[in-house]
């Protein structure tokens, strides 16, 4: 209960800060490095991607994530379209996109490699910490097998 209150307080304070001249304009780009955690399968992963604003308030972000299951290995490629609904130091967005998993359920590298395709939907926020770095948070659902809802948290660096 206390964690929820702290998280809600943090978001309320961050959204009430005065607006700075940071917008999502055509041609802007950010590099994202993140960690991810799935709620259903409880797998950790690390990844990165580049977000590019092709029109004001609209961005595309291809990303690659490597997961660390108990047995085998799994890699995910996602290409998400993001629509930013707010500007300033705290920027909220919705996302929808394409996702593809490559997984090996055998120990080590040998084994059968399976490919699964699906979609992503979610919501996230970019919170500018200082001029050259921001906090990137996201909650997303992926329909690829294994279906997973989870969190991404990381840092974003404007390019």
PDB file of C-alpha atoms in Angstrom:
ATOM      1  CA  UNK A   1       0.000   0.000   0.000  1.00  0.00           C
ATOM      2  CA  UNK A   2       2.843   2.362   0.890  1.00  0.00           C
ATOM      3  CA  UNK A   3       4.587   1.654  -2.449  1.00  0.00           C
ATOM      4  CA  UNK A   4       1.425   2.546  -4.374  1.00  0.00           C
ATOM      5  CA  UNK A   5       1.085   5.806  -2.453  1.00  0.00           C
ATOM      6  CA  UNK A   6       4.714   6.721  -3.197  1.00  0.00           C
ATOM      7  CA  UNK A   7       4.357   5.933  -6.906  1.00  0.00           C
ATOM      8  CA  UNK A   8       1.127   7.923  -7.207  1.00  0.00           C
ATOM      9  CA  UNK A   9       2.695  10.852  -5.310  1.00  0.00           C
ATOM     10  CA  UNK A  10       5.751  10.779  -7.581  1.00  0.00           C
ATOM     11  CA  UNK A  11       3.622  10.936 -10.737  1.00  0.00           C
ATOM     12  CA  UNK A  12       1.393  13.703  -9.361  1.00  0.00           C
ATOM     13  CA  UNK A  13       4.409  15.831  -8.450  1.00  0.00           C
ATOM     14  CA  UNK A  14       6.154  15.175 -11.770  1.00  0.00           C
ATOM     15  CA  UNK A  15       3.056  16.088 -13.808  1.00  0.00           C
ATOM     16  CA  UNK A  16       2.469  19.280 -11.804  1.00  0.00           C
ATOM     17  CA  UNK A  17       5.948  20.718 -12.439  1.00  0.00           C
ATOM     18  CA  UNK A  18       6.096  23.760 -14.723  1.00  0.00           C
ATOM     19  CA  UNK A  19       6.404  23.043 -18.414  1.00  0.00           C
ATOM     20  CA  UNK A  20       9.820  23.391 -20.020  1.00  0.00           C
ATOM     21  CA  UNK A  21      10.529  23.907 -23.707  1.00  0.00           C
ATOM     22  CA  UNK A  22      10.854  20.178 -24.373  1.00  0.00           C
ATOM     23  CA  UNK A  23       8.479  18.891 -27.013  1.00  0.00           C
ATOM     24  CA  UNK A  24       8.277  15.933 -29.330  1.00  0.00           C
ATOM     25  CA  UNK A  25       9.000  17.524 -32.688  1.00  0.00           C
ATOM     26  CA  UNK A  26       9.599  15.953 -36.068  1.00  0.00           C
ATOM     27  CA  UNK A  27      13.221  14.867 -36.438  1.00  0.00           C
ATOM     28  CA  UNK A  28      13.953  14.456 -32.695  1.00  0.00           C
ATOM     29  CA  UNK A  29      15.427  11.141 -31.546  1.00  0.00           C
ATOM     30  CA  UNK A  30      16.274   9.386 -28.251  1.00  0.00           C
ATOM     31  CA  UNK A  31      18.354   6.321 -27.401  1.00  0.00           C
ATOM     32  CA  UNK A  32      16.721   4.087 -24.770  1.00  0.00           C
ATOM     33  CA  UNK A  33      18.464   1.540 -22.557  1.00  0.00           C
ATOM     34  CA  UNK A  34      16.102  -0.422 -20.312  1.00  0.00           C
ATOM     35  CA  UNK A  35      15.416  -3.384 -18.100  1.00  0.00           C
ATOM     36  CA  UNK A  36      12.176  -5.322 -18.297  1.00  0.00           C
ATOM     37  CA  UNK A  37      10.266  -7.635 -15.975  1.00  0.00           C
ATOM     38  CA  UNK A  38       7.298  -9.819 -16.903  1.00  0.00           C
ATOM     39  CA  UNK A  39       4.484 -10.281 -14.417  1.00  0.00           C
ATOM     40  CA  UNK A  40       3.269 -13.693 -15.589  1.00  0.00           C
ATOM     41  CA  UNK A  41       6.501 -15.611 -16.266  1.00  0.00           C
ATOM     42  CA  UNK A  42       8.659 -13.440 -13.971  1.00  0.00           C
ATOM     43  CA  UNK A  43      11.510 -13.173 -16.466  1.00  0.00           C
ATOM     44  CA  UNK A  44      14.063 -10.374 -16.509  1.00  0.00           C
ATOM     45  CA  UNK A  45      15.456  -8.864 -19.660  1.00  0.00           C
ATOM     46  CA  UNK A  46      17.644  -6.031 -20.890  1.00  0.00           C
ATOM     47  CA  UNK A  47      17.410  -4.127 -24.122  1.00  0.00           C
ATOM     48  CA  UNK A  48      17.775  -0.970 -26.096  1.00  0.00           C
ATOM     49  CA  UNK A  49      16.230   0.960 -28.923  1.00  0.00           C
ATOM     50  CA  UNK A  50      16.068   4.249 -30.759  1.00  0.00           C
ATOM     51  CA  UNK A  51      12.943   6.378 -30.749  1.00  0.00           C
ATOM     52  CA  UNK A  52      12.455   8.660 -33.752  1.00  0.00           C
ATOM     53  CA  UNK A  53       9.764  11.347 -34.056  1.00  0.00           C
ATOM     54  CA  UNK A  54       8.591  11.179 -37.667  1.00  0.00           C
ATOM     55  CA  UNK A  55       5.785  13.745 -37.054  1.00  0.00           C
ATOM     56  CA  UNK A  56       5.134  16.020 -34.069  1.00  0.00           C
ATOM     57  CA  UNK A  57       3.894  13.914 -31.102  1.00  0.00           C
ATOM     58  CA  UNK A  58       4.241  10.631 -33.075  1.00  0.00           C
ATOM     59  CA  UNK A  59       7.280   8.372 -32.802  1.00  0.00           C
ATOM     60  CA  UNK A  60       8.416   4.950 -33.897  1.00  0.00           C
ATOM     61  CA  UNK A  61      10.702   2.942 -31.646  1.00  0.00           C
ATOM     62  CA  UNK A  62      12.339  -0.272 -32.809  1.00  0.00           C
ATOM     63  CA  UNK A  63      13.932  -2.135 -29.904  1.00  0.00           C
ATOM     64  CA  UNK A  64      15.644  -5.431 -29.128  1.00  0.00           C
ATOM     65  CA  UNK A  65      15.375  -7.199 -25.765  1.00  0.00           C
ATOM     66  CA  UNK A  66      17.263 -10.256 -24.493  1.00  0.00           C
ATOM     67  CA  UNK A  67      15.433 -12.264 -21.825  1.00  0.00           C
ATOM     68  CA  UNK A  68      16.931 -14.641 -19.295  1.00  0.00           C
ATOM     69  CA  UNK A  69      14.523 -17.565 -18.753  1.00  0.00           C
ATOM     70  CA  UNK A  70      15.408 -20.396 -16.375  1.00  0.00           C
ATOM     71  CA  UNK A  71      16.173 -22.692 -19.349  1.00  0.00           C
ATOM     72  CA  UNK A  72      17.188 -21.685 -22.853  1.00  0.00           C
ATOM     73  CA  UNK A  73      17.197 -18.161 -24.246  1.00  0.00           C
ATOM     74  CA  UNK A  74      14.809 -15.692 -25.834  1.00  0.00           C
ATOM     75  CA  UNK A  75      15.166 -12.515 -27.889  1.00  0.00           C
ATOM     76  CA  UNK A  76      12.412 -10.062 -28.773  1.00  0.00           C
ATOM     77  CA  UNK A  77      12.216  -7.442 -31.511  1.00  0.00           C
ATOM     78  CA  UNK A  78       9.517  -4.788 -31.214  1.00  0.00           C
ATOM     79  CA  UNK A  79       8.575  -1.879 -33.465  1.00  0.00           C
ATOM     80  CA  UNK A  80       6.194   0.392 -31.585  1.00  0.00           C
ATOM     81  CA  UNK A  81       4.275   3.462 -32.706  1.00  0.00           C
ATOM     82  CA  UNK A  82       3.930   5.984 -29.887  1.00  0.00           C
ATOM     83  CA  UNK A  83       1.504   8.871 -29.564  1.00  0.00           C
ATOM     84  CA  UNK A  84       2.470  11.483 -26.953  1.00  0.00           C
ATOM     85  CA  UNK A  85      -0.481  13.163 -25.267  1.00  0.00           C
ATOM     86  CA  UNK A  86       1.510  15.595 -23.111  1.00  0.00           C
ATOM     87  CA  UNK A  87       4.558  17.849 -23.385  1.00  0.00           C
ATOM     88  CA  UNK A  88       7.075  19.236 -20.918  1.00  0.00           C
ATOM     89  CA  UNK A  89       9.281  17.436 -18.409  1.00  0.00           C
ATOM     90  CA  UNK A  90       6.719  14.612 -18.008  1.00  0.00           C
ATOM     91  CA  UNK A  91       5.498  13.158 -21.287  1.00  0.00           C
ATOM     92  CA  UNK A  92       2.778  10.500 -21.300  1.00  0.00           C
ATOM     93  CA  UNK A  93       2.242   8.263 -24.354  1.00  0.00           C
ATOM     94  CA  UNK A  94       0.234   5.332 -25.668  1.00  0.00           C
ATOM     95  CA  UNK A  95       1.803   2.652 -27.829  1.00  0.00           C
ATOM     96  CA  UNK A  96       0.801  -0.027 -30.288  1.00  0.00           C
ATOM     97  CA  UNK A  97       3.184  -2.142 -32.297  1.00  0.00           C
ATOM     98  CA  UNK A  98       4.571  -5.314 -33.808  1.00  0.00           C
ATOM     99  CA  UNK A  99       6.511  -7.900 -31.821  1.00  0.00           C
ATOM    100  CA  UNK A 100       8.517 -10.992 -32.747  1.00  0.00           C
ATOM    101  CA  UNK A 101      10.153 -13.512 -30.393  1.00  0.00           C
ATOM    102  CA  UNK A 102      12.916 -15.995 -31.133  1.00  0.00           C
ATOM    103  CA  UNK A 103      13.242 -18.579 -28.405  1.00  0.00           C
ATOM    104  CA  UNK A 104      15.154 -21.748 -27.661  1.00  0.00           C
ATOM    105  CA  UNK A 105      13.643 -23.777 -24.838  1.00  0.00           C
ATOM    106  CA  UNK A 106      16.629 -26.147 -24.581  1.00  0.00           C
ATOM    107  CA  UNK A 107      19.624 -25.620 -22.269  1.00  0.00           C
ATOM    108  CA  UNK A 108      22.533 -23.897 -24.006  1.00  0.00           C
ATOM    109  CA  UNK A 109      22.599 -22.933 -27.692  1.00  0.00           C
ATOM    110  CA  UNK A 110      21.617 -26.222 -29.404  1.00  0.00           C
ATOM    111  CA  UNK A 111      17.949 -26.969 -29.764  1.00  0.00           C
ATOM    112  CA  UNK A 112      14.913 -26.000 -31.758  1.00  0.00           C
ATOM    113  CA  UNK A 113      14.477 -22.296 -32.330  1.00  0.00           C
ATOM    114  CA  UNK A 114      10.854 -21.121 -32.446  1.00  0.00           C
ATOM    115  CA  UNK A 115       9.605 -17.830 -33.845  1.00  0.00           C
ATOM    116  CA  UNK A 116       6.384 -16.175 -32.694  1.00  0.00           C
ATOM    117  CA  UNK A 117       4.803 -12.971 -33.982  1.00  0.00           C
ATOM    118  CA  UNK A 118       2.230 -10.716 -32.365  1.00  0.00           C
ATOM    119  CA  UNK A 119       1.307  -7.246 -31.193  1.00  0.00           C
ATOM    120  CA  UNK A 120       2.147  -4.824 -28.365  1.00  0.00           C
ATOM    121  CA  UNK A 121      -0.147  -2.381 -26.591  1.00  0.00           C
ATOM    122  CA  UNK A 122       0.671  -0.205 -23.618  1.00  0.00           C
ATOM    123  CA  UNK A 123       1.188   3.116 -21.915  1.00  0.00           C
ATOM    124  CA  UNK A 124       4.360   4.843 -20.808  1.00  0.00           C
ATOM    125  CA  UNK A 125       6.010   8.028 -19.667  1.00  0.00           C
ATOM    126  CA  UNK A 126       9.226   9.885 -20.330  1.00  0.00           C
ATOM    127  CA  UNK A 127      10.291  12.036 -17.397  1.00  0.00           C
ATOM    128  CA  UNK A 128      13.184  14.407 -18.019  1.00  0.00           C
ATOM    129  CA  UNK A 129      15.694  14.268 -15.166  1.00  0.00           C
ATOM    130  CA  UNK A 130      18.255  16.697 -16.579  1.00  0.00           C
ATOM    131  CA  UNK A 131      18.814  18.134 -20.047  1.00  0.00           C
ATOM    132  CA  UNK A 132      20.750  15.085 -21.346  1.00  0.00           C
ATOM    133  CA  UNK A 133      18.894  12.167 -19.718  1.00  0.00           C
ATOM    134  CA  UNK A 134      15.373  11.134 -18.808  1.00  0.00           C
ATOM    135  CA  UNK A 135      13.631   8.278 -17.042  1.00  0.00           C
ATOM    136  CA  UNK A 136      11.610   6.029 -19.329  1.00  0.00           C
ATOM    137  CA  UNK A 137       8.837   3.899 -17.809  1.00  0.00           C
ATOM    138  CA  UNK A 138       6.363   1.676 -19.596  1.00  0.00           C
ATOM    139  CA  UNK A 139       3.651  -0.909 -18.955  1.00  0.00           C
ATOM    140  CA  UNK A 140       2.965  -3.138 -21.968  1.00  0.00           C
ATOM    141  CA  UNK A 141       1.198  -6.312 -23.017  1.00  0.00           C
ATOM    142  CA  UNK A 142       2.700  -8.539 -25.726  1.00  0.00           C
ATOM    143  CA  UNK A 143       0.483 -11.047 -27.510  1.00  0.00           C
ATOM    144  CA  UNK A 144       3.413 -13.121 -28.772  1.00  0.00           C
ATOM    145  CA  UNK A 145       3.912 -16.521 -27.199  1.00  0.00           C
ATOM    146  CA  UNK A 146       4.560 -16.516 -24.291  1.00  0.00           C
ATOM    147  CA  UNK A 147       1.923 -13.844 -23.729  1.00  0.00           C
ATOM    148  CA  UNK A 148       3.199 -11.390 -21.171  1.00  0.00           C
ATOM    149  CA  UNK A 149       2.295  -8.171 -19.411  1.00  0.00           C
ATOM    150  CA  UNK A 150       5.218  -6.384 -17.872  1.00  0.00           C
ATOM    151  CA  UNK A 151       7.171  -3.274 -17.038  1.00  0.00           C
ATOM    152  CA  UNK A 152      10.082  -1.557 -18.750  1.00  0.00           C
ATOM    153  CA  UNK A 153      12.185   0.937 -16.829  1.00  0.00           C
ATOM    154  CA  UNK A 154      15.296   2.629 -18.114  1.00  0.00           C
ATOM    155  CA  UNK A 155      17.097   5.752 -19.216  1.00  0.00           C
ATOM    156  CA  UNK A 156      16.579   7.745 -22.407  1.00  0.00           C
ATOM    157  CA  UNK A 157      19.231   9.987 -23.931  1.00  0.00           C
ATOM    158  CA  UNK A 158      18.172  12.647 -26.464  1.00  0.00           C
ATOM    159  CA  UNK A 159      20.293  12.509 -29.627  1.00  0.00           C
TER     160      UNK A 159
END
